[in-house]
Amino acid sequence: MQSLNLRQIEVFRAIMITGSINGAAQLLFVSQPAVSRMLSHTEARIGFRLFERVKGRLYPSPEARSLFNDVESVYRDIQRVNTTLHNLVQQRQGVLRIASSPSLGHQLVPDAIGAFRQCNENILVSLECLRHRLLRDRLLDQHADLGISLFPIDHPNLCAVPLSYIRVMVVCPANHPLTRLPAKELPAALAETPFIGYSTDTPFYSFMMKAFERVGLPYRPSIDVDSPHHACALVKNGTGFSVVDEISFRASGAEHMAVLPILGEERLTISLVHLRHEPLAQFAQVFIDHLRKVLDSSGFHLFNMD
């Protein structure tokens, strides 16, 4: 069985990312002939083509696409090693890697990081905003120390601790005719109004399907988005109405949107997630304290963590 060395993997990844020999050469700071030779040698070594050449362009084969997933995983591990090395050289006292749901990562988590950094300048903090499944996988792969999720994460190797709950609300553009209707007339009116929904692979999709069913509102989106932040942007420009969480609503400019009196009792729970059998570092606990203070100062209900 033939194997690839790190240089061959590096060249393959560069071509996949840039889509061309020229782009890969620029990314790697080498000549185009050097990249071409390495690619030819790699394909000869493994016995099949990684790219199809059509009119001067490279198109990855199905085998290349499959291989790329594992290559990216390897690169994340290499980057983690380099980050650790860099921090050792810089004499950092620690690294806190946070994975956050997008809704929370636009404003809430950055506010907590800002407060934390004021008294922990020697701790490197990294923040990555990820969709639900990727957030879970980052924690399981130990590429993140702490997850802050807006939706439940149920896995035997993960511990989820509820921090706070937030409201979920139906929003439309400010001064929209919907804002002048009585509450009992809203479901029928909304059914005739363009609706901004969520992709079927997002937790918001499942949440909204059930919530709409409870109030007798059909789920017929005109546009699908992948986060409430994008939904708020479309609501503000008058494209339609949507359902968003309270934090995204505030962060996106509440003055440009109106809240309609539907789904008044719907809530989402912000949870702190980490590996079940790996204790959190002391500075991670300090960050959690700052996060709870930010939630409290923002007027959100806090759960007791004892």
Short mmCIF file of C-alpha atoms in Angstrom, two decimals:
data_model
loop_
_atom_site.label_atom_id
_atom_site.label_comp_id
_atom_site.label_asym_id
_atom_site.label_seq_id
_atom_site.Cartn_x
_atom_site.Cartn_y
_atom_site.Cartn_z
CA MET A 1 0.00 0.00 0.00
CA GLN A 2 1.41 3.37 -1.06
CA SER A 3 1.37 6.26 1.38
CA LEU A 4 1.76 10.03 1.05
CA ASN A 5 4.34 12.11 2.82
CA LEU A 6 3.53 15.45 4.42
CA ARG A 7 4.82 17.46 1.46
CA GLN A 8 2.60 15.57 -0.97
CA ILE A 9 -0.37 16.09 1.34
CA GLU A 10 0.47 19.80 1.57
CA VAL A 11 0.57 20.18 -2.23
CA PHE A 12 -2.67 18.22 -2.65
CA ARG A 13 -4.43 20.40 -0.08
CA ALA A 14 -3.15 23.62 -1.67
CA ILE A 15 -4.53 22.57 -5.07
CA MET A 16 -7.89 21.61 -3.53
CA ILE A 17 -8.16 24.96 -1.74
CA THR A 18 -7.08 27.18 -4.63
CA GLY A 19 -8.37 25.11 -7.55
CA SER A 20 -5.28 25.52 -9.70
CA ILE A 21 -1.57 24.80 -10.00
CA ASN A 22 -0.83 28.52 -10.07
CA GLY A 23 -2.88 29.19 -6.95
CA ALA A 24 -1.23 26.31 -5.10
CA ALA A 25 2.22 27.59 -6.08
CA GLN A 26 1.42 31.04 -4.72
CA LEU A 27 0.00 29.58 -1.50
CA LEU A 28 3.11 27.45 -0.94
CA PHE A 29 5.61 30.06 -2.21
CA VAL A 30 7.07 27.66 -4.79
CA SER A 31 7.16 27.54 -8.59
CA GLN A 32 4.33 26.18 -10.73
CA PRO A 33 6.57 23.46 -12.26
CA ALA A 34 7.44 22.26 -8.75
CA VAL A 35 3.75 21.85 -7.90
CA SER A 36 3.05 20.12 -11.23
CA ARG A 37 5.91 17.68 -10.69
CA MET A 38 4.79 16.88 -7.17
CA LEU A 39 1.20 16.29 -8.30
CA SER A 40 2.31 14.01 -11.15
CA HIS A 41 4.60 12.07 -8.83
CA THR A 42 1.81 11.72 -6.24
CA GLU A 43 -0.72 10.43 -8.78
CA ALA A 44 1.84 7.98 -10.18
CA ARG A 45 2.59 6.77 -6.65
CA ILE A 46 -1.02 6.11 -5.64
CA GLY A 47 -2.07 4.76 -9.05
CA PHE A 48 -5.03 7.01 -9.88
CA ARG A 49 -5.75 10.60 -10.83
CA LEU A 50 -6.64 13.10 -8.14
CA PHE A 51 -7.70 15.77 -10.64
CA GLU A 52 -9.20 15.83 -14.09
CA ARG A 53 -7.66 18.37 -16.44
CA VAL A 54 -10.31 20.09 -18.60
CA LYS A 55 -9.34 23.08 -20.74
CA GLY A 56 -6.51 24.04 -18.44
CA ARG A 57 -8.51 23.73 -15.24
CA LEU A 58 -8.32 21.12 -12.51
CA TYR A 59 -11.42 19.36 -11.24
CA PRO A 60 -11.06 17.08 -8.19
CA SER A 61 -12.06 13.45 -8.62
CA PRO A 62 -14.49 11.78 -6.18
CA GLU A 63 -11.46 10.09 -4.61
CA ALA A 64 -9.80 13.48 -4.10
CA ARG A 65 -12.88 14.90 -2.40
CA SER A 66 -13.01 11.93 -0.04
CA LEU A 67 -9.30 12.23 0.73
CA PHE A 68 -9.61 15.97 1.34
CA ASN A 69 -11.84 15.45 4.39
CA ASP A 70 -9.13 13.45 6.14
CA VAL A 71 -6.42 15.86 5.00
CA GLU A 72 -8.27 18.78 6.61
CA SER A 73 -8.50 16.82 9.85
CA VAL A 74 -4.74 16.25 9.76
CA TYR A 75 -4.14 19.96 9.16
CA ARG A 76 -6.26 20.95 12.13
CA ASP A 77 -4.09 18.70 14.31
CA ILE A 78 -0.92 20.22 12.85
CA GLN A 79 -2.23 23.72 13.46
CA ARG A 80 -3.00 22.79 17.06
CA VAL A 81 0.60 21.58 17.52
CA ASN A 82 1.95 24.80 16.01
CA THR A 83 -0.33 26.89 18.23
CA THR A 84 0.91 25.06 21.31
CA LEU A 85 4.51 25.55 20.20
CA HIS A 86 3.91 29.25 19.55
CA ASN A 87 2.38 29.70 22.98
CA LEU A 88 5.33 27.94 24.62
CA VAL A 89 7.72 30.27 22.80
CA GLN A 90 5.63 33.30 23.82
CA GLN A 91 5.45 31.96 27.38
CA ARG A 92 1.68 32.07 27.41
CA GLN A 93 0.02 30.77 30.53
CA GLY A 94 -2.69 28.91 28.64
CA VAL A 95 -5.06 28.71 25.70
CA LEU A 96 -8.85 28.76 25.89
CA ARG A 97 -10.56 27.46 22.74
CA ILE A 98 -14.24 28.34 22.59
CA ALA A 99 -16.78 26.98 20.11
CA SER A 100 -20.04 28.92 20.04
CA SER A 101 -23.40 28.79 18.32
CA PRO A 102 -23.49 31.61 15.72
CA SER A 103 -26.32 33.45 17.49
CA LEU A 104 -24.25 33.69 20.67
CA GLY A 105 -20.96 34.35 18.91
CA HIS A 106 -21.97 37.66 17.32
CA GLN A 107 -22.19 39.66 20.54
CA LEU A 108 -22.71 37.76 23.79
CA VAL A 109 -19.57 35.59 23.78
CA PRO A 110 -17.29 38.38 22.47
CA ASP A 111 -18.52 40.60 25.34
CA ALA A 112 -17.59 37.85 27.82
CA ILE A 113 -14.18 37.38 26.15
CA GLY A 114 -13.53 41.12 26.36
CA ALA A 115 -14.28 41.15 30.08
CA PHE A 116 -12.19 38.02 30.65
CA ARG A 117 -9.17 39.40 28.77
CA GLN A 118 -9.04 42.52 30.92
CA CYS A 119 -7.68 40.47 33.82
CA ASN A 120 -6.23 37.48 31.93
CA GLU A 121 -3.93 39.01 29.34
CA ASN A 122 -1.59 36.00 29.22
CA ILE A 123 -4.36 33.61 28.15
CA LEU A 124 -4.81 33.20 24.40
CA VAL A 125 -8.50 32.96 23.56
CA SER A 126 -9.78 31.57 20.27
CA LEU A 127 -13.43 31.82 19.24
CA GLU A 128 -15.03 29.76 16.51
CA CYS A 129 -18.70 30.13 15.59
CA LEU A 130 -20.05 26.80 14.39
CA ARG A 131 -23.28 25.13 13.47
CA HIS A 132 -24.69 22.64 15.94
CA ARG A 133 -23.14 19.40 14.70
CA LEU A 134 -19.72 20.92 14.04
CA LEU A 135 -19.70 22.45 17.53
CA ARG A 136 -20.32 19.02 19.04
CA ASP A 137 -17.61 17.42 16.88
CA ARG A 138 -15.03 20.08 17.81
CA LEU A 139 -15.52 19.22 21.47
CA LEU A 140 -15.41 15.46 20.89
CA ASP A 141 -12.24 15.81 18.78
CA GLN A 142 -10.71 17.96 21.55
CA HIS A 143 -10.26 20.88 19.15
CA ALA A 144 -12.27 23.07 21.53
CA ASP A 145 -12.20 23.26 25.33
CA LEU A 146 -15.59 24.82 25.84
CA GLY A 147 -18.80 24.93 23.86
CA ILE A 148 -21.57 27.50 24.30
CA SER A 149 -24.65 26.16 22.56
CA LEU A 150 -28.14 27.50 21.95
CA PHE A 151 -29.56 24.02 21.40
CA PRO A 152 -29.28 20.78 23.42
CA ILE A 153 -26.24 18.59 22.79
CA ASP A 154 -26.84 15.03 23.95
CA HIS A 155 -23.77 12.78 23.88
CA PRO A 156 -22.48 10.35 26.54
CA ASN A 157 -18.99 11.87 26.41
CA LEU A 158 -20.19 15.45 26.81
CA CYS A 159 -21.55 17.31 29.79
CA ALA A 160 -24.07 20.11 29.14
CA VAL A 161 -24.83 22.60 31.91
CA PRO A 162 -27.73 25.05 31.39
CA LEU A 163 -26.70 28.67 31.93
CA SER A 164 -29.73 30.71 30.96
CA TYR A 165 -32.85 30.71 28.86
CA ILE A 166 -33.73 33.31 26.23
CA ARG A 167 -36.91 34.18 24.40
CA VAL A 168 -37.73 33.23 20.83
CA MET A 169 -39.78 35.76 18.91
CA VAL A 170 -41.55 36.36 15.62
CA VAL A 171 -40.19 39.53 14.03
CA CYS A 172 -41.12 41.65 11.05
CA PRO A 173 -39.88 45.00 9.70
CA ALA A 174 -40.60 47.97 11.92
CA ASN A 175 -43.83 49.79 10.95
CA HIS A 176 -45.00 46.81 8.88
CA PRO A 177 -48.82 46.53 8.55
CA LEU A 178 -48.62 43.31 10.56
CA THR A 179 -47.78 45.37 13.66
CA ARG A 180 -51.22 46.99 13.55
CA LEU A 181 -53.23 43.76 13.50
CA PRO A 182 -54.90 42.20 16.57
CA ALA A 183 -53.12 39.10 17.83
CA LYS A 184 -55.95 36.76 16.80
CA GLU A 185 -55.66 37.90 13.15
CA LEU A 186 -51.89 37.42 12.91
CA PRO A 187 -51.69 33.69 11.99
CA ALA A 188 -53.88 34.17 8.92
CA ALA A 189 -51.99 37.32 7.89
CA LEU A 190 -48.59 35.72 8.40
CA ALA A 191 -49.62 32.77 6.23
CA GLU A 192 -49.87 35.25 3.34
CA THR A 193 -46.60 37.06 4.13
CA PRO A 194 -43.14 36.04 2.80
CA PHE A 195 -41.45 33.95 5.45
CA ILE A 196 -37.71 33.55 6.11
CA GLY A 197 -37.09 30.03 7.42
CA TYR A 198 -34.09 27.84 8.15
CA SER A 199 -32.26 25.07 6.35
CA THR A 200 -33.50 21.58 7.18
CA ASP A 201 -30.12 20.60 8.66
CA THR A 202 -30.26 23.33 11.34
CA PRO A 203 -31.76 22.96 14.84
CA PHE A 204 -33.84 26.08 14.22
CA TYR A 205 -35.75 24.22 11.48
CA SER A 206 -36.93 21.49 13.87
CA PHE A 207 -37.72 24.04 16.55
CA MET A 208 -39.78 26.24 14.24
CA MET A 209 -41.73 23.36 12.71
CA LYS A 210 -43.00 22.37 16.15
CA ALA A 211 -43.61 25.96 17.29
CA PHE A 212 -45.60 26.82 14.17
CA GLU A 213 -47.69 23.69 14.55
CA ARG A 214 -48.59 24.72 18.11
CA VAL A 215 -49.98 28.09 16.96
CA GLY A 216 -51.61 26.80 13.78
CA LEU A 217 -49.25 28.58 11.38
CA PRO A 218 -48.13 26.77 8.20
CA TYR A 219 -44.37 26.42 7.74
CA ARG A 220 -43.87 27.60 4.15
CA PRO A 221 -40.60 29.55 3.84
CA SER A 222 -39.84 31.76 0.84
CA ILE A 223 -36.14 31.86 1.78
CA ASP A 224 -33.96 29.49 3.81
CA VAL A 225 -31.01 30.80 5.83
CA ASP A 226 -28.54 29.08 8.17
CA SER A 227 -28.57 31.49 11.12
CA PRO A 228 -30.87 34.00 12.87
CA HIS A 229 -28.30 36.71 12.16
CA HIS A 230 -28.98 36.35 8.44
CA ALA A 231 -32.71 36.13 9.08
CA CYS A 232 -32.58 39.47 10.95
CA ALA A 233 -30.76 41.10 8.04
CA LEU A 234 -33.49 40.01 5.65
CA VAL A 235 -36.26 41.11 8.02
CA LYS A 236 -34.67 44.56 8.38
CA ASN A 237 -34.54 45.11 4.63
CA GLY A 238 -38.23 44.26 4.30
CA THR A 239 -37.94 40.82 2.71
CA GLY A 240 -40.36 39.15 5.12
CA PHE A 241 -40.91 37.93 8.65
CA SER A 242 -38.96 35.31 10.60
CA VAL A 243 -38.39 33.69 13.99
CA VAL A 244 -35.19 34.58 15.82
CA ASP A 245 -33.70 34.31 19.28
CA GLU A 246 -33.58 37.31 21.58
CA ILE A 247 -29.79 37.70 21.45
CA SER A 248 -29.68 37.81 17.64
CA PHE A 249 -32.59 40.26 17.71
CA ARG A 250 -30.71 42.64 20.02
CA ALA A 251 -27.35 42.29 18.25
CA SER A 252 -28.86 42.91 14.80
CA GLY A 253 -30.54 46.22 15.64
CA ALA A 254 -33.85 45.81 17.40
CA GLU A 255 -34.94 49.34 16.42
CA HIS A 256 -35.40 48.18 12.81
CA MET A 257 -37.67 45.26 13.68
CA ALA A 258 -40.94 44.73 15.50
CA VAL A 259 -41.89 41.76 17.68
CA LEU A 260 -45.26 40.18 16.97
CA PRO A 261 -47.28 38.66 19.86
CA ILE A 262 -46.89 35.03 18.77
CA LEU A 263 -44.73 32.30 20.37
CA GLY A 264 -44.71 34.31 23.58
CA GLU A 265 -43.87 31.29 25.75
CA GLU A 266 -41.18 29.74 23.54
CA ARG A 267 -37.70 29.57 25.09
CA LEU A 268 -34.23 28.32 24.16
CA THR A 269 -31.61 27.34 26.72
CA ILE A 270 -28.00 28.48 26.53
CA SER A 271 -25.81 25.59 27.64
CA LEU A 272 -22.18 25.25 28.56
CA VAL A 273 -20.75 22.06 27.02
CA HIS A 274 -17.44 20.30 27.66
CA LEU A 275 -15.94 16.82 27.77
CA ARG A 276 -17.50 14.88 30.62
CA HIS A 277 -14.32 13.32 31.97
CA GLU A 278 -11.92 16.22 31.34
CA PRO A 279 -11.88 18.87 34.11
CA LEU A 280 -11.90 22.47 32.94
CA ALA A 281 -8.84 24.60 33.56
CA GLN A 282 -9.11 27.24 36.26
CA PHE A 283 -9.02 30.07 33.72
CA ALA A 284 -11.90 28.40 31.84
CA GLN A 285 -13.93 28.58 35.04
CA VAL A 286 -13.03 32.26 35.31
CA PHE A 287 -14.30 32.82 31.76
CA ILE A 288 -17.57 31.09 32.64
CA ASP A 289 -17.98 33.50 35.56
CA HIS A 290 -17.58 36.43 33.15
CA LEU A 291 -20.05 34.87 30.73
CA ARG A 292 -22.64 34.53 33.50
CA LYS A 293 -22.08 38.16 34.49
CA VAL A 294 -22.66 39.27 30.89
CA LEU A 295 -25.88 37.25 30.74
CA ASP A 296 -27.02 38.69 34.06
CA SER A 297 -26.23 42.28 33.09
CA SER A 298 -28.14 41.75 29.83
CA GLY A 299 -31.25 40.84 31.79
CA PHE A 300 -31.34 37.10 31.08
CA HIS A 301 -32.47 34.59 33.69
CA LEU A 302 -29.55 32.59 35.15
CA PHE A 303 -29.74 28.98 36.27
CA ASN A 304 -27.99 27.88 39.45
CA MET A 305 -24.89 25.88 38.48
CA ASP A 306 -24.56 24.07 41.81
#
